XYZ file of C-alpha atoms in Angstrom:
724
model
C 0.000 0.000 0.000
C 1.163 3.500 -0.802
C 1.960 5.854 2.022
C 2.711 9.573 2.243
C 5.035 9.092 5.170
C 8.807 9.437 4.990
C 9.037 5.793 6.028
C 6.561 3.093 6.827
C 6.065 2.116 10.449
C 4.204 -0.354 12.591
C 2.467 0.866 15.741
C 1.252 -1.458 18.469
C -1.800 -0.677 20.580
C -1.930 -2.934 23.600
C -5.402 -4.064 24.678
C -6.710 -3.276 28.099
C -5.916 -5.818 30.761
C -8.895 -7.779 31.981
C -7.570 -7.495 35.504
C -6.826 -4.048 36.858
C -3.268 -3.593 37.927
C -3.010 -2.324 41.448
C 0.058 -0.350 42.454
C 0.833 -0.097 46.122
C 2.896 2.607 47.740
C 5.107 1.593 50.612
C 6.781 3.503 53.393
C 10.023 3.446 51.356
C 8.490 6.127 49.150
C 8.472 8.648 52.004
C 12.035 8.200 53.214
C 13.611 9.684 50.019
C 16.393 7.112 49.805
C 17.239 7.087 53.509
C 16.689 4.402 56.088
C 13.053 3.916 56.965
C 12.341 5.354 60.407
C 9.381 4.890 62.696
C 8.100 8.340 61.751
C 8.123 7.356 58.072
C 6.029 4.288 58.804
C 3.667 6.347 60.938
C 3.407 8.998 58.253
C 2.655 6.365 55.627
C 0.013 4.658 57.753
C -1.630 8.034 58.380
C -1.684 8.729 54.660
C -3.176 5.323 53.908
C -5.856 5.772 56.554
C -6.861 9.226 55.278
C -6.890 8.088 51.656
C -9.092 5.107 52.480
C -11.511 7.230 54.485
C -11.812 9.738 51.640
C -12.329 6.945 49.134
C -15.125 5.410 51.188
C -16.724 8.820 51.645
C -16.724 9.552 47.901
C -18.090 6.098 47.048
C -20.849 6.505 49.610
C -21.634 9.942 48.229
C -21.716 8.605 44.666
C -24.147 5.854 45.663
C -26.418 8.325 47.416
C -26.473 10.673 44.415
C -27.228 7.825 41.990
C -29.784 6.124 44.216
C -32.769 8.140 42.982
C -32.105 7.779 39.266
C -31.147 4.104 39.652
C -34.394 3.359 41.489
C -36.401 4.984 38.692
C -34.414 3.085 36.086
C -34.962 -0.251 37.843
C -38.694 0.416 38.104
C -38.816 1.185 34.376
C -36.987 -2.034 33.460
C -39.197 -4.124 35.752
C -42.444 -2.878 34.227
C -41.113 -2.794 30.649
C -42.111 -6.412 29.883
C -44.815 -6.908 32.494
C -48.008 -8.444 31.100
C -51.044 -7.712 33.275
C -53.902 -10.071 32.429
C -56.415 -7.263 32.087
C -54.380 -5.578 29.354
C -53.347 -8.553 27.276
C -56.229 -7.985 24.830
C -55.812 -4.216 24.858
C -54.856 -2.889 21.406
C -52.663 -0.049 22.765
C -50.820 -2.481 25.017
C -50.161 -4.809 22.079
C -48.766 -1.877 20.102
C -46.416 -0.996 22.955
C -45.274 -4.608 23.151
C -43.961 -4.280 19.599
C -41.671 -1.449 20.674
C -38.309 -1.928 22.396
C -38.274 -0.374 25.885
C -35.474 2.198 25.862
C -34.102 4.290 28.700
C -32.390 7.517 27.616
C -29.929 8.150 30.451
C -28.586 11.730 30.186
C -25.355 11.830 32.203
C -23.773 15.095 31.053
C -20.498 16.003 29.383
C -18.344 14.653 32.233
C -17.487 11.564 30.203
C -14.706 10.259 32.528
C -17.328 9.784 35.254
C -19.633 7.692 33.072
C -17.600 4.508 33.438
C -18.060 4.488 37.204
C -21.788 5.198 36.841
C -22.349 2.367 34.367
C -20.314 -0.015 36.500
C -22.532 0.741 39.495
C -25.643 0.358 37.341
C -24.444 -2.999 35.971
C -23.713 -4.343 39.442
C -27.086 -3.179 40.712
C -28.945 -4.797 37.802
C -27.141 -8.102 38.248
C -27.798 -8.149 41.974
C -31.463 -7.199 42.015
C -33.049 -7.792 38.618
C -31.324 -9.801 35.900
C -28.001 -11.519 35.221
C -28.250 -10.689 31.519
C -26.544 -7.295 31.232
C -24.274 -6.230 28.357
C -22.249 -3.005 28.122
C -21.175 -1.819 24.661
C -18.777 0.929 23.555
C -18.772 2.662 20.186
C -15.097 2.044 19.448
C -15.611 -1.726 19.807
C -18.775 -1.906 17.678
C -18.134 -0.441 14.245
C -20.352 -2.998 12.463
C -23.595 -4.795 13.255
C -21.725 -8.100 13.304
C -19.440 -6.827 16.047
C -22.425 -5.634 18.064
C -24.046 -9.063 17.846
C -20.768 -10.765 18.686
C -20.316 -8.650 21.809
C -23.893 -9.262 22.935
C -23.744 -13.026 22.407
C -20.296 -13.411 23.947
C -21.264 -11.524 27.112
C -24.585 -13.320 27.520
C -23.831 -16.853 26.383
C -20.272 -17.026 27.661
C -19.119 -19.036 24.621
C -17.071 -18.410 21.505
C -19.205 -16.981 18.767
C -18.695 -18.565 15.349
C -19.210 -16.690 12.130
C -19.574 -18.270 8.718
C -16.998 -15.897 7.291
C -14.268 -16.911 9.759
C -11.336 -18.944 8.542
C -10.719 -22.522 9.551
C -7.553 -21.524 11.355
C -9.649 -19.416 13.694
C -11.883 -22.416 14.450
C -8.907 -24.483 15.432
C -7.653 -21.755 17.791
C -10.792 -22.052 19.939
C -10.938 -24.624 22.711
C -13.195 -27.561 21.837
C -14.736 -27.448 25.280
C -16.425 -24.213 24.276
C -19.669 -24.329 22.356
C -19.697 -22.480 19.024
C -22.825 -20.762 17.758
C -23.669 -18.580 14.805
C -23.663 -14.816 15.308
C -27.362 -13.975 14.973
C -30.351 -12.932 17.057
C -31.935 -16.311 16.339
C -29.101 -17.991 18.242
C -29.646 -15.603 21.145
C -33.380 -16.310 21.116
C -32.810 -20.069 21.143
C -30.315 -19.811 23.966
C -32.632 -17.606 26.026
C -35.617 -19.928 25.597
C -33.501 -22.920 26.544
C -32.174 -21.107 29.609
C -35.584 -20.009 30.857
C -37.153 -23.447 30.210
C -34.316 -25.115 32.085
C -34.750 -22.838 35.103
C -38.525 -23.459 35.026
C -38.145 -27.223 34.837
C -35.765 -27.198 37.798
C -38.403 -25.515 39.990
C -41.873 -26.904 39.048
C -43.563 -25.347 42.076
C -42.994 -21.881 40.643
C -45.335 -22.553 37.711
C -48.406 -22.084 39.900
C -47.282 -18.755 41.305
C -48.294 -15.270 40.239
C -47.360 -13.573 37.021
C -44.956 -11.239 38.806
C -42.931 -14.213 39.844
C -43.162 -15.521 36.322
C -41.441 -12.336 35.237
C -38.542 -13.179 37.535
C -38.234 -16.534 35.780
C -37.856 -14.623 32.482
C -35.457 -11.815 33.395
C -35.002 -9.085 30.781
C -31.889 -8.687 28.649
C -30.448 -5.229 29.259
C -28.088 -3.842 26.607
C -26.280 -0.661 27.645
C -24.814 1.653 24.993
C -22.333 3.585 27.134
C -21.538 6.348 24.645
C -24.402 6.708 22.212
C -22.760 9.602 20.336
C -19.768 7.369 19.464
C -21.837 4.721 17.664
C -22.251 4.874 13.915
C -25.875 5.784 13.089
C -26.125 3.063 10.451
C -24.939 0.373 12.875
C -27.371 1.530 15.542
C -30.273 1.647 13.085
C -29.659 -1.862 11.762
C -29.325 -3.330 15.239
C -32.603 -1.740 16.372
C -34.436 -3.020 13.297
C -33.108 -6.541 13.834
C -33.939 -6.457 17.548
C -37.496 -5.239 16.897
C -38.224 -8.408 14.947
C -37.381 -10.499 18.030
C -39.003 -8.335 20.705
C -41.875 -10.822 21.085
C -39.389 -13.607 21.808
C -36.716 -11.722 23.752
C -37.427 -9.261 26.598
C -34.902 -6.714 25.389
C -34.325 -3.395 27.147
C -31.952 -0.774 25.746
C -30.166 1.854 27.824
C -28.655 4.795 25.932
C -25.898 6.682 27.720
C -26.133 10.251 26.414
C -23.559 12.945 27.145
C -25.073 15.895 25.278
C -28.845 16.053 24.809
C -31.787 13.645 24.262
C -32.266 15.166 20.809
C -29.222 13.118 19.797
C -31.454 10.053 19.488
C -33.618 11.698 16.846
C -30.579 13.070 15.030
C -29.039 9.611 14.730
C -32.232 7.647 14.094
C -34.864 8.423 11.440
C -38.516 8.312 12.366
C -38.966 4.826 10.926
C -36.387 3.516 13.399
C -37.133 5.704 16.427
C -40.800 4.661 16.172
C -39.650 1.134 17.081
C -38.487 2.404 20.490
C -40.512 3.190 23.600
C -38.231 5.882 25.060
C -38.300 7.214 28.608
C -35.944 9.976 29.724
C -33.794 9.843 32.880
C -31.760 12.904 33.906
C -28.822 12.545 36.279
C -27.515 15.182 38.657
C -25.414 17.872 36.991
C -21.659 17.620 37.418
C -21.433 21.078 39.017
C -23.933 20.125 41.717
C -22.061 16.857 42.192
C -18.804 18.781 42.621
C -20.400 21.124 45.153
C -21.499 18.126 47.220
C -18.039 16.560 47.028
C -16.379 19.801 48.163
C -18.744 20.063 51.127
C -18.068 16.446 52.138
C -14.287 16.389 51.597
C -13.060 19.985 51.931
C -15.510 22.001 54.032
C -15.448 19.621 56.955
C -13.466 18.907 60.101
C -13.810 15.163 59.561
C -10.595 15.137 57.521
C -7.684 17.164 58.933
C -6.016 17.557 55.525
C -6.783 20.896 53.820
C -5.996 22.621 50.524
C -4.742 26.156 50.089
C -6.588 28.615 47.888
C -4.225 28.283 44.918
C -4.280 24.475 44.995
C -8.066 24.385 45.157
C -8.199 26.909 42.315
C -5.995 24.629 40.167
C -8.291 21.633 40.730
C -11.449 23.635 40.032
C -9.930 25.237 36.913
C -9.091 21.809 35.506
C -12.654 20.733 36.256
C -14.294 23.770 34.635
C -12.050 24.194 31.589
C -11.051 20.621 30.718
C -13.293 17.659 31.522
C -16.038 18.490 34.084
C -15.032 15.244 35.752
C -15.703 14.914 39.462
C -13.754 11.665 39.412
C -10.639 13.467 38.171
C -11.174 16.157 40.785
C -11.134 13.502 43.507
C -7.978 11.999 41.973
C -6.338 15.418 42.056
C -7.368 15.760 45.683
C -5.796 12.374 46.442
C -2.636 13.401 44.600
C -2.458 16.518 46.743
C -2.747 14.318 49.805
C 0.114 12.133 48.593
C 2.323 15.114 47.735
C 1.673 16.689 51.140
C 2.664 13.585 53.085
C 5.661 13.051 50.812
C 7.064 16.586 50.933
C 6.188 17.505 54.539
C 7.961 15.379 57.200
C 5.745 16.868 59.917
C 2.600 15.613 58.144
C 2.494 12.748 60.647
C 0.675 15.324 62.834
C -2.010 15.692 60.131
C -4.478 13.486 61.983
C -7.169 13.800 64.633
C -6.476 16.143 67.524
C -6.094 13.419 70.147
C -3.701 11.406 67.988
C -1.677 14.509 67.122
C -1.246 15.431 70.794
C -0.035 11.924 71.569
C 2.398 11.926 68.662
C 3.863 15.296 69.630
C 5.181 13.844 72.888
C 7.019 11.113 70.949
C 8.855 13.520 68.637
C 12.640 13.347 68.580
C 15.087 16.228 68.804
C 15.467 16.258 65.008
C 11.700 16.554 64.654
C 11.718 19.484 67.055
C 14.372 21.167 64.925
C 12.127 20.706 61.903
C 9.286 22.340 63.812
C 11.491 25.336 64.650
C 12.212 25.773 60.926
C 8.528 26.039 59.978
C 7.896 29.637 58.767
C 4.820 30.243 60.907
C 6.612 28.884 63.995
C 9.553 31.210 63.303
C 7.172 34.164 63.173
C 5.501 32.972 66.369
C 8.874 32.794 68.141
C 9.800 36.315 67.044
C 6.588 37.696 68.549
C 7.359 36.268 72.016
C 9.454 37.866 74.717
C 13.112 36.980 75.176
C 12.636 34.306 77.860
C 10.023 32.406 75.849
C 12.147 32.648 72.735
C 15.027 30.953 74.549
C 12.747 28.188 75.814
C 11.206 27.610 72.387
C 14.612 27.372 70.751
C 16.391 25.272 73.406
C 13.809 23.340 75.427
C 12.204 20.524 73.396
C 9.572 19.694 76.022
C 8.428 23.297 76.254
C 8.196 23.397 72.434
C 6.065 20.241 72.468
C 3.656 21.771 74.976
C 3.343 24.892 72.835
C 2.788 22.792 69.699
C -0.036 20.941 71.438
C -1.715 24.256 72.231
C -1.222 25.431 68.655
C -2.771 22.249 67.272
C -5.747 22.723 69.593
C -6.128 26.301 68.383
C -5.926 25.161 64.769
C -8.660 22.593 65.398
C -10.909 25.220 67.023
C -10.191 27.564 64.105
C -11.494 25.011 61.587
C -14.465 24.097 63.774
C -15.607 27.728 63.789
C -14.473 28.550 60.255
C -16.692 26.295 58.176
C -20.076 27.036 59.865
C -19.443 30.785 59.619
C -18.402 30.361 55.981
C -21.656 28.541 55.239
C -23.610 31.293 56.992
C -21.923 33.942 54.838
C -22.743 31.886 51.758
C -26.379 31.756 52.864
C -26.472 35.563 53.025
C -24.685 36.225 49.709
C -25.757 33.351 47.412
C -29.180 34.872 46.765
C -28.006 38.412 45.950
C -28.318 39.839 42.417
C -25.278 39.185 40.196
C -23.689 37.130 43.006
C -20.907 39.546 44.083
C -19.184 36.871 46.216
C -20.006 33.969 43.897
C -22.957 31.667 43.439
C -21.168 28.497 44.568
C -19.644 28.114 48.001
C -16.344 27.033 46.432
C -15.896 30.537 44.972
C -16.465 32.166 48.357
C -14.134 29.668 50.049
C -11.275 30.397 47.642
C -11.695 34.135 48.229
C -11.603 33.660 51.998
C -8.509 31.441 51.743
C -6.483 33.928 49.719
C -7.260 37.241 51.447
C -9.337 39.036 54.051
C -12.740 38.852 52.416
C -14.020 41.983 54.187
C -11.365 44.084 52.431
C -12.688 43.328 48.937
C -15.038 45.488 46.905
C -17.330 42.530 46.316
C -17.868 42.209 50.054
C -18.830 45.879 50.351
C -21.277 45.676 47.461
C -22.797 42.505 48.935
C -23.490 44.206 52.271
C -24.953 47.222 50.492
C -27.438 44.898 48.835
C -28.134 43.182 52.142
C -28.886 46.606 53.603
C -31.832 46.904 51.186
C -33.265 43.442 51.869
C -36.900 43.050 52.882
C -38.054 41.736 56.244
C -39.322 38.342 55.036
C -36.132 37.636 53.080
C -33.904 38.569 55.996
C -35.892 36.388 58.383
C -35.565 33.452 56.000
C -31.780 33.915 55.834
C -31.522 34.095 59.616
C -33.482 30.861 59.935
C -31.141 29.104 57.491
C -28.084 30.328 59.381
C -29.499 29.014 62.642
C -30.019 25.603 61.026
C -26.424 25.619 59.753
C -25.089 26.365 63.224
C -27.298 23.687 64.772
C -25.985 21.037 62.364
C -22.346 21.865 63.170
C -20.332 20.707 66.143
C -21.261 23.159 68.831
C -18.458 25.253 70.261
C -18.982 27.843 72.960
C -18.599 30.712 70.512
C -20.983 29.232 67.957
C -23.590 28.514 70.625
C -23.572 32.163 71.674
C -23.746 33.190 68.031
C -26.765 30.965 67.423
C -28.542 32.386 70.478
C -27.868 35.918 69.271
C -29.319 35.117 65.834
C -32.390 33.593 67.475
C -32.861 36.815 69.440
C -32.727 38.822 66.234
C -35.241 36.485 64.633
C -37.594 36.881 67.608
C -37.399 40.679 67.345
C -38.218 40.518 63.626
C -41.271 38.410 64.363
C -42.664 41.066 66.734
C -44.909 43.774 65.209
C -43.153 46.996 64.328
C -43.534 49.747 66.902
C -44.865 52.987 65.488
C -42.841 56.073 66.222
C -44.299 58.482 68.755
C -46.406 61.453 67.658
C -43.907 63.910 69.035
C -41.103 62.439 66.932
C -43.279 62.575 63.830
C -44.326 66.197 64.460
C -40.736 67.182 65.160
C -39.621 65.465 61.981
C -42.353 67.165 59.952
C -41.497 70.552 61.418
C -37.842 69.939 60.631
C -38.745 69.106 57.065
C -41.078 72.075 56.466
C -38.999 74.789 58.116
C -36.444 75.051 55.283
C -39.230 75.085 52.725
C -40.938 78.016 54.431
C -37.730 79.993 54.204
C -37.739 79.521 50.451
C -40.940 81.585 50.177
C -39.200 84.669 51.583
C -37.098 86.988 49.507
C -33.472 86.029 49.805
C -30.160 86.390 48.058
C -28.081 83.722 46.373
C -26.096 82.905 49.522
C -29.207 82.362 51.611
C -30.751 80.238 48.882
C -27.657 77.981 48.744
C -27.623 77.686 52.528
C -31.307 76.741 52.615
C -30.865 74.059 49.937
C -27.918 72.566 51.835
C -30.036 72.404 54.992
C -32.802 70.642 53.091
C -30.309 68.124 51.659
C -28.815 67.548 55.095
C -32.237 67.056 56.657
C -33.064 64.544 53.948
C -29.899 62.580 54.704
C -30.526 62.615 58.435
C -33.921 61.008 58.075
C -34.761 58.926 61.102
C -34.686 55.187 60.537
C -37.563 52.889 61.340
C -37.317 50.173 63.951
C -36.925 47.518 61.218
C -34.103 49.434 59.535
C -32.289 49.835 62.839
C -32.669 46.137 63.596
C -31.506 45.185 60.098
C -28.428 47.328 60.554
C -27.698 45.613 63.865
C -27.951 42.187 62.226
C -25.565 43.139 59.439
C -23.087 44.643 61.903
C -23.193 41.444 63.954
C -22.634 39.279 60.856
C -19.780 41.527 59.734
C -18.147 41.245 63.155
C -18.585 37.460 63.030
C -16.872 37.266 59.646
C -13.952 39.440 60.689
C -13.438 37.285 63.760
C -13.637 33.765 62.304
C -12.938 33.959 58.548
C -9.265 34.791 58.815
C -7.007 33.274 56.106
C -5.155 30.070 57.123
C -1.790 31.866 56.861
C -2.695 33.800 59.990
C -2.795 30.568 62.005
C 0.460 29.357 63.523
C 1.607 25.886 62.401
C -0.914 25.730 59.557
C 1.711 24.149 57.281
C 1.199 20.764 58.934
C -2.330 20.357 57.500
C -2.418 22.698 54.467
C -0.964 21.710 51.089
C 0.109 24.787 49.123
C 2.394 23.501 46.312
C 0.110 24.569 43.466
C 2.908 24.543 40.868
C 3.729 20.900 41.640
C 0.119 19.892 41.302
C -0.287 21.856 38.066
C 2.797 20.206 36.613
C 1.373 16.758 37.325
C -2.239 17.314 36.278
C -2.069 20.034 33.631
C 0.934 18.896 31.647
C 2.347 20.684 28.590
C 3.348 17.860 26.189
C 5.070 20.080 23.622
C 7.254 21.691 26.275
C 8.211 18.271 27.621
C 9.037 17.019 24.117
C 11.182 20.006 23.280
C 12.972 19.730 26.616
C 13.710 16.050 26.035
C 14.946 16.590 22.474
C 17.015 19.709 23.102
C 18.370 18.696 26.513
C 18.294 14.886 26.912
C 20.314 15.151 30.133
C 17.224 16.597 31.859
C 15.512 13.190 31.708
C 18.341 10.673 31.202
C 20.648 12.189 33.843
C 23.744 10.970 31.991
C 26.846 13.097 32.569
C 28.033 12.420 29.015
C 24.971 14.217 27.639
C 25.752 17.534 29.345
C 26.295 20.288 26.809
C 26.260 24.045 26.581
C 23.257 25.815 25.174
C 22.991 25.732 21.380
C 25.656 23.057 20.841
C 25.021 19.591 19.401
C 26.412 16.741 21.474
C 27.589 13.888 19.280
C 26.850 11.363 22.065
C 23.168 12.281 22.234
C 20.455 9.933 20.885
C 19.916 10.040 17.132
C 16.538 11.773 17.404
C 18.070 14.561 19.511
C 20.820 15.133 16.934
C 18.323 15.171 14.075
C 16.045 17.524 16.034
C 18.822 20.055 16.721
C 19.963 19.917 13.099
C 16.461 20.586 11.856
C 16.308 23.740 14.021
C 19.048 25.248 11.823
C 16.967 24.804 8.637
C 14.228 26.877 7.095
C 10.721 25.947 6.072
C 11.874 23.218 3.678
C 14.612 20.767 4.700
C 16.741 18.939 2.126
C 16.891 15.291 3.215
C 20.306 14.682 1.630
C 21.921 17.683 3.310
C 20.256 16.690 6.538
C 21.684 13.174 6.213
C 25.199 14.483 5.519
C 25.079 16.735 8.584
C 23.835 13.843 10.698
C 26.633 11.586 9.408
C 29.219 14.258 10.224
C 28.055 14.589 13.831
C 27.754 10.839 14.416
C 31.121 10.052 12.822
C 32.763 12.500 15.232
C 31.292 10.537 18.112
C 32.616 7.285 16.695
C 36.045 8.859 16.050
C 35.835 8.291 12.307
C 36.903 10.611 9.548
C 33.720 11.590 7.665
C 35.779 12.217 4.470
C 37.099 8.645 4.468
C 33.741 6.996 5.123
C 32.517 4.886 2.266
C 29.109 5.323 0.736
C 28.304 1.762 1.690
C 28.723 2.537 5.382
C 26.511 5.591 5.110
C 23.837 3.694 3.247
C 23.703 0.652 5.487
C 24.226 2.066 8.964
C 23.763 5.792 9.180
C 21.032 5.946 6.579
C 18.865 3.497 8.541
C 19.453 5.349 11.806
C 18.714 8.662 10.117
C 15.454 7.437 8.574
C 14.311 6.053 11.891
C 15.019 9.359 13.661
C 13.271 11.344 10.917
C 10.265 9.032 11.124
C 10.056 9.603 14.870
C 10.154 13.370 14.334
C 7.335 13.051 11.820
C 5.314 10.962 14.249
C 5.794 13.647 16.916
C 4.565 16.326 14.503
C 7.735 18.331 13.823
C 7.947 17.672 10.063
C 5.756 16.387 7.260
C 6.276 15.326 3.624
C 5.764 17.971 0.960
C 4.826 17.824 -2.714
C 6.753 20.964 -3.625
C 10.040 19.079 -3.748
C 10.296 15.309 -3.631
C 13.598 15.258 -1.734
C 12.473 17.763 0.897
C 10.291 17.742 3.994
C 8.363 20.678 5.444
C 9.048 21.936 8.922
C 5.982 22.376 11.127
C 7.461 24.137 14.170
C 9.624 27.173 14.656
C 12.082 28.019 17.403
C 13.585 25.878 20.124
C 12.906 25.446 23.817
């Protein structure tokens, strides 16, 4: 076959392993090449415990979020092939029986999360409804024959024979396996034989109700994981074939849709879609799912590990601008946990408060020296008087006692922080244009990075709150009280909740009308400047009178509701300034907060072109071979062939002459092999260097640096410009 490539190549794509490979991290990973100490083992066990707890929490959360839609889907599948006796002769029921029951499951654009959802759905179906469940993917089913093969192989558990297969293929199959033809008739025969066999084994079930008879004939559920990836023609033919066997096979189709339900009608004409009885199922949006995950994993004191504002912003940016995958967000969170325990030796104190206090007493002198080098501890020492500074720097036991108090203060800080943050979100999430963000994650990032009360958005939010009506403000106060009740009660939060309840009680009382004297005095104050306008006056007196009227308008007396509303807002503002301080203000926060945003971004948001150019221009960066060290711009003759070819191609223009390129490559390589390039024979160049050169050029073409061109047959076109 003809090819436009510089050279032909063979590329191998390994299939997925049937068994998932599990990689385990050991305590050796944390010691960084040194001898494993007891603290390393303790740090590793703490990491493993936290990771397992977070994993169980996310799985539990996922099951709870999918429970509602899964229950509706199971109910639909159960009733899809039910045959009530009163409706057997009904014409409309007979028409519906000719249609294939189809569930359109709209999961959203977060495609990486779909695999976990379908796996949970498959397990649930097999446990509670039917063992006959098949999951199909578009990349594996490019023809109708492949679709039928996948369905029969998953259901029948035998090798599927096709009339077009060669005899060699027949011999490669074990004779113990039963071979059948790839057709729906074979599936129908197998299903009837299976159901009759199960019925004959339990004759007492024949006299039971029809609902139990449905259990003896479980439906066959075929799940199309990614409907948009299937070829429309393949999907149409399979539906037409299946509709002819719907009276013999209780088929149920499940369409996994990432975009919109209208996709079904775009892919299927009316003649085919009319063969389906479609019911729509809408899953929870990925943004709402993320908000729930953040509340359960981040905005809680259940897990001592925390993220800084920049790290959380990196994870959320990847979620919003790349994949909308909550699963990848959780993986990034777990990676942050691993990086924190790996890079921070004092992370062994990132545990519950009681465990941390016990571990502090077992710290060695070297651990105490590490504590003294923590930036926040250094600032804390500088703020103390001279005697305490000497004790903190010389007395290990005194330092341990102080660290225990600091850990207790950090725990109290988090216990008060999150309920107050949720209360602030309650007040600001319903404001017009959402000055502090609609989602609580936006408000949390702002509070982590700076003093939120110093921002313009905070000022505009409280200006809007100052114009809020009585009913709205009472509703917000009630929600805040519920938030504080659901949190772990501290002394400060209990007093705060009682104060909010007092405000709510005052709002529920009828407004007191101002006294008549105050009203008359106010009216007299308002009318007196106006009376002076009727008299003859000069320009100065007129300006003075207008200023008095403007001042009297500004100094209008507030009503009892307005005064009470102002008191509530002042109390909330004081609460925020007291408890929503950034984590950097807390001493010894480094032990629980992970702040290496650049490390996390390098791992999760990689730049492949930068990595390629770094590897090709400076191979020592990855290979760490001293021979490969070179000055900038020079070509090392001991570098790999592709690196030499890459650096040579940087010296060329848009079109590269292959012969000149080969001669330059031979010159550089011959210098490495201590050969005289002038004395080299053409045979040596053709047999050895030419093959190495073609292979390197082919690799550059595969990486996208060059391409063939029709302008000149002995030239290639360069696709990139400039080096790293």
